[in-house]
Amino acid sequence: MKILVTGGLGFIGSHTVIELLKNHHEVIIADNLVNSKIEVLDKLAAITGVRPDFYQIDVTDEAKLEPIFQNHPIDGVIHFAGLKAVGESVSKPIEYYYNNLVSTMVLSKLCVKYGVQKFVFSSSATVYGDQPSPLKEEMELKKTTNPYGETKAMSERILTDTVKANDGFAVVLLRYFNPVGAHESGLIGEDPNGIPNNLMPFVTKVAKGQLKKLSVFGNDYDTVDGTGVRDYIHVVDLAKAHVKAIENLTKGTRVYNIGTGNGTSVLELVNAFMKVNGVDVPYEIVGRRPGDIATCFADAAKAETELGWKAELGIEDMVRDAWRFEQQNC
Ligand code: NAD
Ligand code: UD1
C-alpha cells in the first residue's frame, strides 16, 4: 500500500515508517518539523535503505496538503502529527485544539474527497480518564483533565462521525499506553526539547548526568510500592501495531488498546534501568503531580484477538534501548 504518514519524523511516526517499509509498503511523510529534526530522514534511509518521499508541510494547511492527495494514489493515512505536551496544552489550549483538531478534520475531509479508505489515528489511554485498570475499549470515556486529552477524545468522535456519514471510509483508533524505548540501531528514539516531562526521558538524562536527580511524584498511591503504575510499551511494538491495523482495516470504526497489559511502578522501572544498564539514577520522593492517577494499564486482549498483534518486548528491552539511544544521540 501507499501510505501517507503525518508526523512521520517524530518519535512514534519514525519507528512506524521503518516497520511499514520492512513490510513492503510505500511511505510518504508529511511533517512540519515542529517537534522533530530533518536528520531523522537520513537515519530512516540508513536503517531501511529507502528514502521516503518527504513534504515539509503543516497538515492543518489544506491547500498545501491537497496536492499530495492529487499527485499520489494514496491507499491509507496514519495520522501521528499532533502536539503532545500535557502541561503546555493547559497554557496554550487554542494552539492544541487548533493543531490537533484541524489536522484531523482536514485529513479526513481529503480522504473522503479522494476516496482514501483507510485511516489510523494516534489516540491515547488518557481518553479513559480515571477509571479502574485494566482499561477496556468498551468502557465509557470520562472527562480528561487537560486540553491535550480533550483533543484526543474529540478527534475520536470526529472520525467516528465521519465514518458514519461516509460508506467505505474506515478508521482505527489506537489508544496508546506509555510508549518508551528506541530502535535497536540506536539511531532514532525520543529526544524531547528542554527538560522532559515524561518519566523515561527524564531517567535517561539523570543517568547521563545532565539532570541531577529524578523526582518521584508520590509514594503514597494504592499500588505495589506506593508509586504510580503505568503500562510501558516499547515503541517498536507500538509501531508494529500500526502495520497490523492498516493491513486489517476493512470497514467502520475500530478501537484498540495498544499496551502490554502489565503495570510497572516508577520505582520498578527505575530499578530495572539501573540493573540492566549498570548505571546509577539518583532519585528523591516528592509530592504527587497534579492530574496524575495511581494506576493505568491496558486490557490488551482485543488487539491480539482481532489484529493478531501482541507486545513482544519487555521492560528490560525498553530501558536498554532507551539508554543506548541516549548515549549515542543526546
Ligand atoms: P512527536 O512530537 O515526536 O511526533 C509528532 C510529529 O508531528 C513531530 O514530528 C511534529 O513535528 C509533527 N507535527 C506536529 N504538528 C504538525 C502539523 N500540524 N503538521 C505537520 N506535522 C506536525 O510525538 P510522538 O510521541 O511521536 O506522538 C505521535 C502521536 O501519538 C501524537 O499524536 C501524540 O499525541 C500521540 N500519542 C503519543 C503518546 C506518547 O507518549 N508519545 C501517547 C499517546 C498518544
Ligand atoms: C502522561 C500524560 C498522558 C500522556 C502520556 C504520554 C499527564 C498527567 N499525563 O502520562 O496524558 O498520554 O504522558 O505522553 O501528564 N513520573 C515521576 N517523575 C517524573 C515523571 C513522571 O515520578 O519526573 C511518574 C508519574 O507520576 C507517573 C509515571 O512516572 O506515575 C509516568 O509518567 P509520564 O511518563 O509523565 O506519563 P503519564 O503521566 O502516564
CSV table of C-alpha atoms and ligand atoms in Angstrom, one decimal:
chain,number,residue,atom,x,y,z
A,1,MET,CA,0.0,0.0,0.0
A,2,LYS,CA,1.0,3.6,-0.4
A,3,ILE,CA,0.6,5.2,3.0
A,4,LEU,CA,0.7,8.9,4.0
A,5,VAL,CA,2.3,9.2,7.4
A,6,THR,CA,1.7,12.5,9.1
A,7,GLY,CA,4.2,13.3,11.8
A,8,GLY,CA,6.4,10.6,10.3
A,9,LEU,CA,9.7,12.1,11.6
A,10,GLY,CA,8.5,12.2,15.2
A,11,PHE,CA,9.2,9.6,17.9
A,12,ILE,CA,6.4,7.0,17.1
A,13,GLY,CA,6.0,8.0,13.4
A,14,SER,CA,9.6,7.4,12.6
A,15,HIS,CA,9.6,3.9,14.1
A,16,THR,CA,6.3,3.1,12.3
A,17,VAL,CA,7.9,4.2,9.0
A,18,ILE,CA,10.6,1.6,9.5
A,19,GLU,CA,8.0,-1.2,10.1
A,20,LEU,CA,5.9,-0.1,7.1
A,21,LEU,CA,9.0,-0.2,4.8
A,22,LYS,CA,10.0,-3.6,6.2
A,23,ASN,CA,6.6,-4.8,5.3
A,24,HIS,CA,7.0,-3.5,1.7
A,25,HIS,CA,4.6,-0.6,1.9
A,26,GLU,CA,5.4,2.7,0.2
A,27,VAL,CA,5.6,5.7,2.6
A,28,ILE,CA,5.1,9.5,2.1
A,29,ILE,CA,5.9,11.6,5.1
A,30,ALA,CA,4.3,15.0,5.9
A,31,ASP,CA,5.8,16.7,8.9
A,32,ASN,CA,6.3,20.4,9.7
A,33,LEU,CA,9.3,19.7,12.0
A,34,VAL,CA,7.7,21.5,14.9
A,35,ASN,CA,8.9,18.7,17.2
A,36,SER,CA,11.3,16.7,15.1
A,37,LYS,CA,14.5,17.1,13.1
A,38,ILE,CA,15.1,16.6,9.4
A,39,GLU,CA,18.2,14.4,10.1
A,40,VAL,CA,15.7,11.6,11.1
A,41,LEU,CA,15.0,11.3,7.3
A,42,ASP,CA,18.7,10.3,6.7
A,43,LYS,CA,18.6,7.9,9.7
A,44,LEU,CA,15.4,6.2,8.3
A,45,ALA,CA,17.3,5.9,4.9
A,46,ALA,CA,20.3,4.4,6.7
A,47,ILE,CA,18.2,1.9,8.6
A,48,THR,CA,15.9,0.8,5.8
A,49,GLY,CA,17.8,1.6,2.6
A,50,VAL,CA,14.8,3.5,1.4
A,51,ARG,CA,14.4,7.3,1.5
A,52,PRO,CA,10.6,8.0,1.7
A,53,ASP,CA,9.1,11.0,-0.1
A,54,PHE,CA,9.0,13.9,2.3
A,55,TYR,CA,6.9,17.0,2.4
A,56,GLN,CA,7.7,19.7,5.0
A,57,ILE,CA,4.2,21.0,5.5
A,58,ASP,CA,1.7,21.8,8.2
A,59,VAL,CA,-1.1,19.3,7.9
A,60,THR,CA,-3.6,21.8,9.1
A,61,ASP,CA,-2.9,23.7,5.8
A,62,GLU,CA,-5.4,22.1,3.4
A,63,ALA,CA,-4.1,24.0,0.3
A,64,LYS,CA,-0.6,22.5,0.9
A,65,LEU,CA,-1.9,19.0,1.7
A,66,GLU,CA,-4.3,18.6,-1.1
A,67,PRO,CA,-1.6,18.3,-3.9
A,68,ILE,CA,-0.2,15.2,-2.1
A,69,PHE,CA,-3.6,13.6,-2.5
A,70,GLN,CA,-3.9,14.7,-6.1
A,71,ASN,CA,-0.4,13.5,-7.0
A,72,HIS,CA,-0.2,10.2,-5.2
A,73,PRO,CA,-2.5,7.2,-5.3
A,74,ILE,CA,-2.8,7.0,-1.5
A,75,ASP,CA,-4.3,3.9,0.0
A,76,GLY,CA,-4.2,4.9,3.6
A,77,VAL,CA,-3.3,7.6,6.1
A,78,ILE,CA,-1.6,7.1,9.5
A,79,HIS,CA,-2.1,10.4,11.4
A,80,PHE,CA,0.6,11.0,14.1
A,81,ALA,CA,1.0,14.7,13.6
A,82,GLY,CA,0.0,16.5,16.8
A,83,LEU,CA,1.2,18.4,19.8
A,84,LYS,CA,1.5,16.2,22.8
A,85,ALA,CA,2.8,18.1,25.9
A,86,VAL,CA,0.1,17.8,28.5
A,87,GLY,CA,1.3,20.8,30.6
A,88,GLU,CA,1.8,23.0,27.6
A,89,SER,CA,-1.7,22.2,26.4
A,90,VAL,CA,-3.1,23.8,29.6
A,91,SER,CA,-1.2,27.1,29.0
A,92,LYS,CA,-1.8,27.1,25.2
A,93,PRO,CA,-5.2,25.5,24.7
A,94,ILE,CA,-6.0,27.2,21.4
A,95,GLU,CA,-2.8,26.0,19.8
A,96,TYR,CA,-3.5,22.5,20.9
A,97,TYR,CA,-7.2,22.4,19.9
A,98,TYR,CA,-6.3,24.1,16.5
A,99,ASN,CA,-3.4,21.9,15.6
A,100,ASN,CA,-4.8,18.6,16.8
A,101,LEU,CA,-8.4,19.0,15.6
A,102,VAL,CA,-8.0,20.9,12.4
A,103,SER,CA,-5.3,18.4,11.2
A,104,THR,CA,-7.7,15.5,11.9
A,105,MET,CA,-10.6,17.3,10.1
A,106,VAL,CA,-8.5,18.4,7.0
A,107,LEU,CA,-7.1,14.9,6.6
A,108,SER,CA,-10.4,13.1,6.9
A,109,LYS,CA,-12.0,15.6,4.5
A,110,LEU,CA,-9.3,15.0,1.9
A,111,CYS,CA,-9.6,11.2,2.5
A,112,VAL,CA,-13.3,11.3,1.7
A,113,LYS,CA,-12.8,13.6,-1.3
A,114,TYR,CA,-10.0,11.4,-2.8
A,115,GLY,CA,-11.5,8.1,-1.9
A,116,VAL,CA,-8.8,7.1,0.6
A,117,GLN,CA,-10.5,4.5,2.7
A,118,LYS,CA,-8.1,3.6,5.5
A,119,PHE,CA,-7.2,5.9,8.4
A,120,VAL,CA,-5.3,5.1,11.5
A,121,PHE,CA,-5.3,7.6,14.4
A,122,SER,CA,-3.0,8.1,17.3
A,123,SER,CA,-5.2,8.2,20.3
A,124,SER,CA,-4.2,7.8,24.0
A,125,ALA,CA,-5.2,6.0,27.1
A,126,THR,CA,-5.8,9.4,28.5
A,127,VAL,CA,-9.3,9.3,27.0
A,128,TYR,CA,-10.4,6.8,29.7
A,129,GLY,CA,-9.8,9.4,32.4
A,130,ASP,CA,-9.5,8.0,36.0
A,131,GLN,CA,-11.1,4.5,35.9
A,132,PRO,CA,-10.0,1.2,37.4
A,133,SER,CA,-7.5,-0.8,35.3
A,134,PRO,CA,-7.3,-2.9,33.3
A,135,LEU,CA,-8.9,-0.5,30.9
A,136,LYS,CA,-11.1,-2.0,28.2
A,137,GLU,CA,-12.1,-0.5,24.9
A,138,GLU,CA,-15.8,-0.7,25.6
A,139,MET,CA,-15.6,1.4,28.8
A,140,GLU,CA,-17.4,4.7,28.8
A,141,LEU,CA,-14.9,7.6,28.3
A,142,LYS,CA,-14.5,10.1,31.1
A,143,LYS,CA,-13.6,13.7,31.0
A,144,THR,CA,-9.9,14.1,30.6
A,145,THR,CA,-8.0,16.6,32.8
A,146,ASN,CA,-6.4,18.7,30.1
A,147,PRO,CA,-6.8,20.2,26.6
A,148,TYR,CA,-4.4,17.6,25.1
A,149,GLY,CA,-6.6,14.8,26.3
A,150,GLU,CA,-9.7,16.5,25.1
A,151,THR,CA,-8.2,16.8,21.6
A,152,LYS,CA,-7.8,13.0,21.5
A,153,ALA,CA,-11.4,12.4,22.7
A,154,MET,CA,-12.8,14.9,20.3
A,155,SER,CA,-10.7,13.6,17.3
A,156,GLU,CA,-12.1,10.1,18.1
A,157,ARG,CA,-15.6,11.5,17.8
A,158,ILE,CA,-14.9,13.5,14.7
A,159,LEU,CA,-13.5,10.4,13.0
A,160,THR,CA,-16.3,8.1,14.2
A,161,ASP,CA,-18.9,10.5,12.8
A,162,THR,CA,-17.1,10.8,9.5
A,163,VAL,CA,-17.2,7.1,9.2
A,164,LYS,CA,-20.9,7.0,9.9
A,165,ALA,CA,-21.5,9.6,7.1
A,166,ASN,CA,-19.3,8.0,4.5
A,167,ASP,CA,-19.6,4.4,3.4
A,168,GLY,CA,-16.2,3.0,2.7
A,169,PHE,CA,-14.2,5.3,5.0
A,170,ALA,CA,-12.8,3.1,7.7
A,171,VAL,CA,-10.9,4.2,10.8
A,172,VAL,CA,-8.8,2.5,13.5
A,173,LEU,CA,-8.4,4.4,16.8
A,174,LEU,CA,-5.3,3.2,18.5
A,175,ARG,CA,-5.2,4.1,22.2
A,176,TYR,CA,-1.5,4.1,23.2
A,177,PHE,CA,-0.5,3.5,26.7
A,178,ASN,CA,3.1,4.8,27.7
A,179,PRO,CA,5.4,4.5,24.7
A,180,VAL,CA,9.1,4.3,25.6
A,181,GLY,CA,12.4,2.8,24.3
A,182,ALA,CA,14.0,3.3,20.9
A,183,HIS,CA,15.1,1.5,17.7
A,184,GLU,CA,17.7,-1.2,18.3
A,185,SER,CA,20.1,0.6,15.9
A,186,GLY,CA,20.3,3.4,18.5
A,187,LEU,CA,19.8,5.9,15.6
A,188,ILE,CA,16.2,7.0,16.4
A,189,GLY,CA,14.4,7.5,19.6
A,190,GLU,CA,12.8,10.1,21.8
A,191,ASP,CA,14.6,13.4,22.2
A,192,PRO,CA,12.3,15.9,23.7
A,193,ASN,CA,13.2,19.6,23.6
A,194,GLY,CA,14.1,21.1,27.0
A,195,ILE,CA,13.5,19.3,30.3
A,196,PRO,CA,11.5,16.1,29.8
A,197,ASN,CA,8.1,15.8,31.4
A,198,ASN,CA,7.8,12.0,30.9
A,199,LEU,CA,9.5,9.5,33.1
A,200,MET,CA,11.7,7.6,30.8
A,201,PRO,CA,13.4,10.5,29.0
A,202,PHE,CA,13.9,12.1,32.5
A,203,VAL,CA,15.5,8.9,33.8
A,204,THR,CA,18.0,8.7,30.8
A,205,LYS,CA,19.0,12.4,31.3
A,206,VAL,CA,19.7,11.7,35.1
A,207,ALA,CA,21.6,8.6,34.2
A,208,LYS,CA,23.8,10.6,31.9
A,209,GLY,CA,24.4,13.3,34.5
A,210,GLN,CA,22.6,16.0,32.5
A,211,LEU,CA,20.0,16.3,35.3
A,212,LYS,CA,20.9,15.9,38.9
A,213,LYS,CA,18.1,13.6,40.2
A,214,LEU,CA,14.7,12.2,39.4
A,215,SER,CA,11.7,13.5,41.4
A,216,VAL,CA,9.4,10.5,42.0
A,217,PHE,CA,5.9,12.1,42.1
A,218,GLY,CA,4.4,10.4,45.2
A,219,ASN,CA,4.9,7.2,47.1
A,220,ASP,CA,1.5,7.1,48.8
A,221,TYR,CA,-0.7,5.7,46.0
A,222,ASP,CA,-2.5,2.4,46.5
A,223,THR,CA,0.0,0.5,44.4
A,224,VAL,CA,2.6,-2.2,44.8
A,225,ASP,CA,5.2,0.3,46.3
A,226,GLY,CA,3.2,3.5,46.5
A,227,THR,CA,4.5,4.9,43.3
A,228,GLY,CA,2.4,5.4,40.1
A,229,VAL,CA,1.8,2.4,37.9
A,230,ARG,CA,1.8,2.6,34.1
A,231,ASP,CA,1.7,0.2,31.1
A,232,TYR,CA,5.0,1.0,29.3
A,233,ILE,CA,5.1,-0.2,25.8
A,234,HIS,CA,8.2,-0.5,23.6
A,235,VAL,CA,7.9,1.9,20.6
A,236,VAL,CA,8.9,-0.8,18.2
A,237,ASP,CA,6.0,-3.0,19.4
A,238,LEU,CA,3.7,0.0,19.1
A,239,ALA,CA,5.0,0.7,15.5
A,240,LYS,CA,4.2,-2.9,14.5
A,241,ALA,CA,0.6,-2.4,15.7
A,242,HIS,CA,0.1,0.3,13.1
A,243,VAL,CA,1.1,-2.1,10.3
A,244,LYS,CA,-1.4,-4.7,11.6
A,245,ALA,CA,-4.0,-2.0,12.0
A,246,ILE,CA,-3.8,-0.6,8.5
A,247,GLU,CA,-3.4,-4.1,6.9
A,248,ASN,CA,-6.5,-5.4,8.7
A,249,LEU,CA,-8.7,-2.4,8.2
A,250,THR,CA,-11.9,-3.1,6.3
A,251,LYS,CA,-14.9,-1.0,7.4
A,252,GLY,CA,-16.4,1.1,10.2
A,253,THR,CA,-14.6,2.3,13.2
A,254,ARG,CA,-12.5,0.0,15.4
A,255,VAL,CA,-10.8,0.8,18.7
A,256,TYR,CA,-7.8,-0.9,20.2
A,257,ASN,CA,-5.7,-0.5,23.3
A,258,ILE,CA,-2.1,-0.7,22.4
A,259,GLY,CA,-0.3,-1.7,25.6
A,260,THR,CA,1.3,-4.8,27.2
A,261,GLY,CA,-1.4,-5.4,29.7
A,262,ASN,CA,1.2,-5.2,32.5
A,263,GLY,CA,1.6,-2.4,35.1
A,264,THR,CA,5.0,-1.2,36.2
A,265,SER,CA,5.6,1.2,39.1
A,266,VAL,CA,8.0,4.2,38.9
A,267,LEU,CA,10.4,2.5,41.2
A,268,GLU,CA,10.2,-0.8,39.4
A,269,LEU,CA,11.1,1.0,36.2
A,270,VAL,CA,14.0,3.0,37.8
A,271,ASN,CA,15.4,-0.2,39.4
A,272,ALA,CA,15.2,-2.1,36.1
A,273,PHE,CA,17.0,0.8,34.4
A,274,MET,CA,19.8,0.8,36.9
A,275,LYS,CA,20.2,-3.0,36.9
A,276,VAL,CA,20.1,-3.6,33.2
A,277,ASN,CA,22.3,-0.7,32.3
A,278,GLY,CA,24.6,-0.7,35.2
A,279,VAL,CA,24.2,3.0,35.9
A,280,ASP,CA,23.0,4.9,38.9
A,281,VAL,CA,19.8,7.0,38.8
A,282,PRO,CA,19.6,9.2,41.9
A,283,TYR,CA,16.1,10.0,42.9
A,284,GLU,CA,14.0,11.5,45.7
A,285,ILE,CA,10.4,11.1,46.6
A,286,VAL,CA,8.4,14.3,46.3
A,287,GLY,CA,4.7,15.2,46.3
A,288,ARG,CA,2.2,13.9,43.8
A,289,ARG,CA,2.0,15.6,40.4
A,290,PRO,CA,-1.4,17.3,39.9
A,291,GLY,CA,-3.6,15.4,37.4
A,292,ASP,CA,-1.8,12.1,37.9
A,293,ILE,CA,-3.7,8.9,38.5
A,294,ALA,CA,-2.4,6.0,40.6
A,295,THR,CA,-2.7,3.2,38.0
A,296,CYS,CA,-3.2,2.9,34.3
A,297,PHE,CA,-2.8,-0.3,32.3
A,298,ALA,CA,-4.5,-1.9,29.4
A,299,ASP,CA,-6.6,-4.9,28.8
A,300,ALA,CA,-4.7,-5.7,25.6
A,301,ALA,CA,-6.7,-8.8,24.5
A,302,LYS,CA,-8.8,-7.2,21.8
A,303,ALA,CA,-5.8,-6.2,19.7
A,304,GLU,CA,-4.4,-9.7,20.0
A,305,THR,CA,-7.7,-11.4,19.0
A,306,GLU,CA,-8.7,-9.1,16.2
A,307,LEU,CA,-5.4,-7.8,14.8
A,308,GLY,CA,-3.1,-10.6,15.7
A,309,TRP,CA,-0.9,-8.1,17.5
A,310,LYS,CA,0.8,-8.6,20.8
A,311,ALA,CA,3.6,-6.7,22.5
A,312,GLU,CA,6.8,-8.8,22.4
A,313,LEU,CA,9.3,-6.7,24.2
A,314,GLY,CA,9.6,-6.2,28.0
A,315,ILE,CA,10.8,-3.6,30.5
A,316,GLU,CA,14.4,-4.8,30.1
A,317,ASP,CA,14.3,-4.2,26.4
A,318,MET,CA,12.7,-0.8,26.9
A,319,VAL,CA,15.3,0.5,29.4
A,320,ARG,CA,18.2,-0.9,27.5
A,321,ASP,CA,17.2,0.6,24.2
A,322,ALA,CA,16.3,4.0,25.7
A,323,TRP,CA,19.7,4.2,27.3
A,324,ARG,CA,21.5,3.1,24.1
A,325,PHE,CA,19.7,5.9,22.2
A,326,GLU,CA,20.5,8.5,24.9
A,327,GLN,CA,24.2,7.6,24.9
A,328,GLN,CA,24.5,7.7,21.1
A,329,ASN,CA,22.5,10.8,20.4
A,330,CYS,CA,21.5,13.3,23.0
B,1,NAD,P1,6.3,13.6,18.4
B,1,NAD,O1,6.1,15.0,18.8
B,1,NAD,O2,7.6,13.0,18.5
B,1,NAD,O3,5.8,13.5,16.8
B,1,NAD,C1,4.8,14.3,16.3
B,1,NAD,C2,5.3,14.8,14.9
B,1,NAD,O4,4.2,15.5,14.3
B,1,NAD,C3,6.5,15.7,15.0
B,1,NAD,O5,7.5,15.2,14.1
B,1,NAD,C4,6.0,17.0,14.7
B,1,NAD,O6,6.9,17.8,14.0
B,1,NAD,C5,4.8,16.7,13.8
B,1,NAD,N1,3.7,17.7,13.8
B,1,NAD,C6,3.0,18.2,14.8
B,1,NAD,N2,2.0,19.0,14.3
B,1,NAD,C7,2.1,19.0,13.0
B,1,NAD,C8,1.4,19.6,12.0
B,1,NAD,N3,0.4,20.5,12.2
B,1,NAD,N4,1.7,19.4,10.7
B,1,NAD,C9,2.8,18.5,10.4
B,1,NAD,N5,3.5,17.9,11.3
B,1,NAD,C10,3.2,18.1,12.6
B,1,NAD,O7,5.2,12.8,19.1
B,1,NAD,P2,5.0,11.2,19.2
B,1,NAD,O8,5.4,10.8,20.6
B,1,NAD,O9,5.7,10.5,18.1
B,1,NAD,O10,3.4,11.1,19.1
B,1,NAD,C11,2.8,10.9,17.9
B,1,NAD,C12,1.3,10.9,18.1
B,1,NAD,O11,0.9,9.9,19.1
B,1,NAD,C13,0.8,12.2,18.6
B,1,NAD,O12,-0.5,12.5,18.0
B,1,NAD,C14,0.6,12.0,20.1
B,1,NAD,O13,-0.4,12.9,20.7
B,1,NAD,C15,0.2,10.6,20.1
B,1,NAD,N6,0.5,9.9,21.4
B,1,NAD,C16,1.7,10.0,21.9
B,1,NAD,C17,2.0,9.4,23.2
B,1,NAD,C18,3.4,9.4,23.7
B,1,NAD,O14,3.5,9.2,24.9
B,1,NAD,N7,4.4,9.7,22.9
B,1,NAD,C19,1.0,8.8,23.9
B,1,NAD,C20,-0.3,8.7,23.3
B,1,NAD,C21,-0.6,9.3,22.1
B,2,UD1,C1,1.5,11.5,30.6
B,2,UD1,C2,0.2,12.3,30.3
B,2,UD1,C3,-0.7,11.5,29.3
B,2,UD1,C4,0.1,11.2,28.1
B,2,UD1,C5,1.4,10.4,28.5
B,2,UD1,C6,2.2,10.1,27.3
B,2,UD1,C7,-0.1,13.6,32.4
B,2,UD1,C8,-1.0,13.8,33.5
B,2,UD1,N1,-0.5,12.6,31.6
B,2,UD1,O1,1.1,10.2,31.1
B,2,UD1,O2,-1.8,12.3,29.0
B,2,UD1,O3,-0.7,10.4,27.2
B,2,UD1,O4,2.1,11.2,29.4
B,2,UD1,O5,2.8,11.2,26.8
B,2,UD1,O6,0.8,14.3,32.1
B,2,UD1,N2,6.9,10.4,37.0
B,2,UD1,C9,7.7,10.7,38.0
B,2,UD1,N3,8.7,11.6,37.8
B,2,UD1,C10,8.9,12.3,36.6
B,2,UD1,C11,8.0,12.0,35.6
B,2,UD1,C12,7.0,11.0,35.8
B,2,UD1,O7,7.6,10.2,39.1
B,2,UD1,O8,9.8,13.1,36.5
B,2,UD1,C13,5.8,9.4,37.2
B,2,UD1,C14,4.4,9.9,37.0
B,2,UD1,O9,3.9,10.4,38.2
B,2,UD1,C15,3.7,8.6,36.6
B,2,UD1,C16,4.8,7.9,35.8
B,2,UD1,O10,6.0,8.4,36.2
B,2,UD1,O11,3.3,7.8,37.6
B,2,UD1,C17,4.7,8.1,34.3
B,2,UD1,O12,4.6,9.5,34.0
B,2,UD1,P1,4.7,10.1,32.5
B,2,UD1,O13,5.8,9.4,31.8
B,2,UD1,O14,4.7,11.5,32.6
B,2,UD1,O15,3.4,9.5,31.8
B,2,UD1,P2,1.8,9.6,32.3
B,2,UD1,O16,1.7,10.5,33.5
B,2,UD1,O17,1.3,8.2,32.4
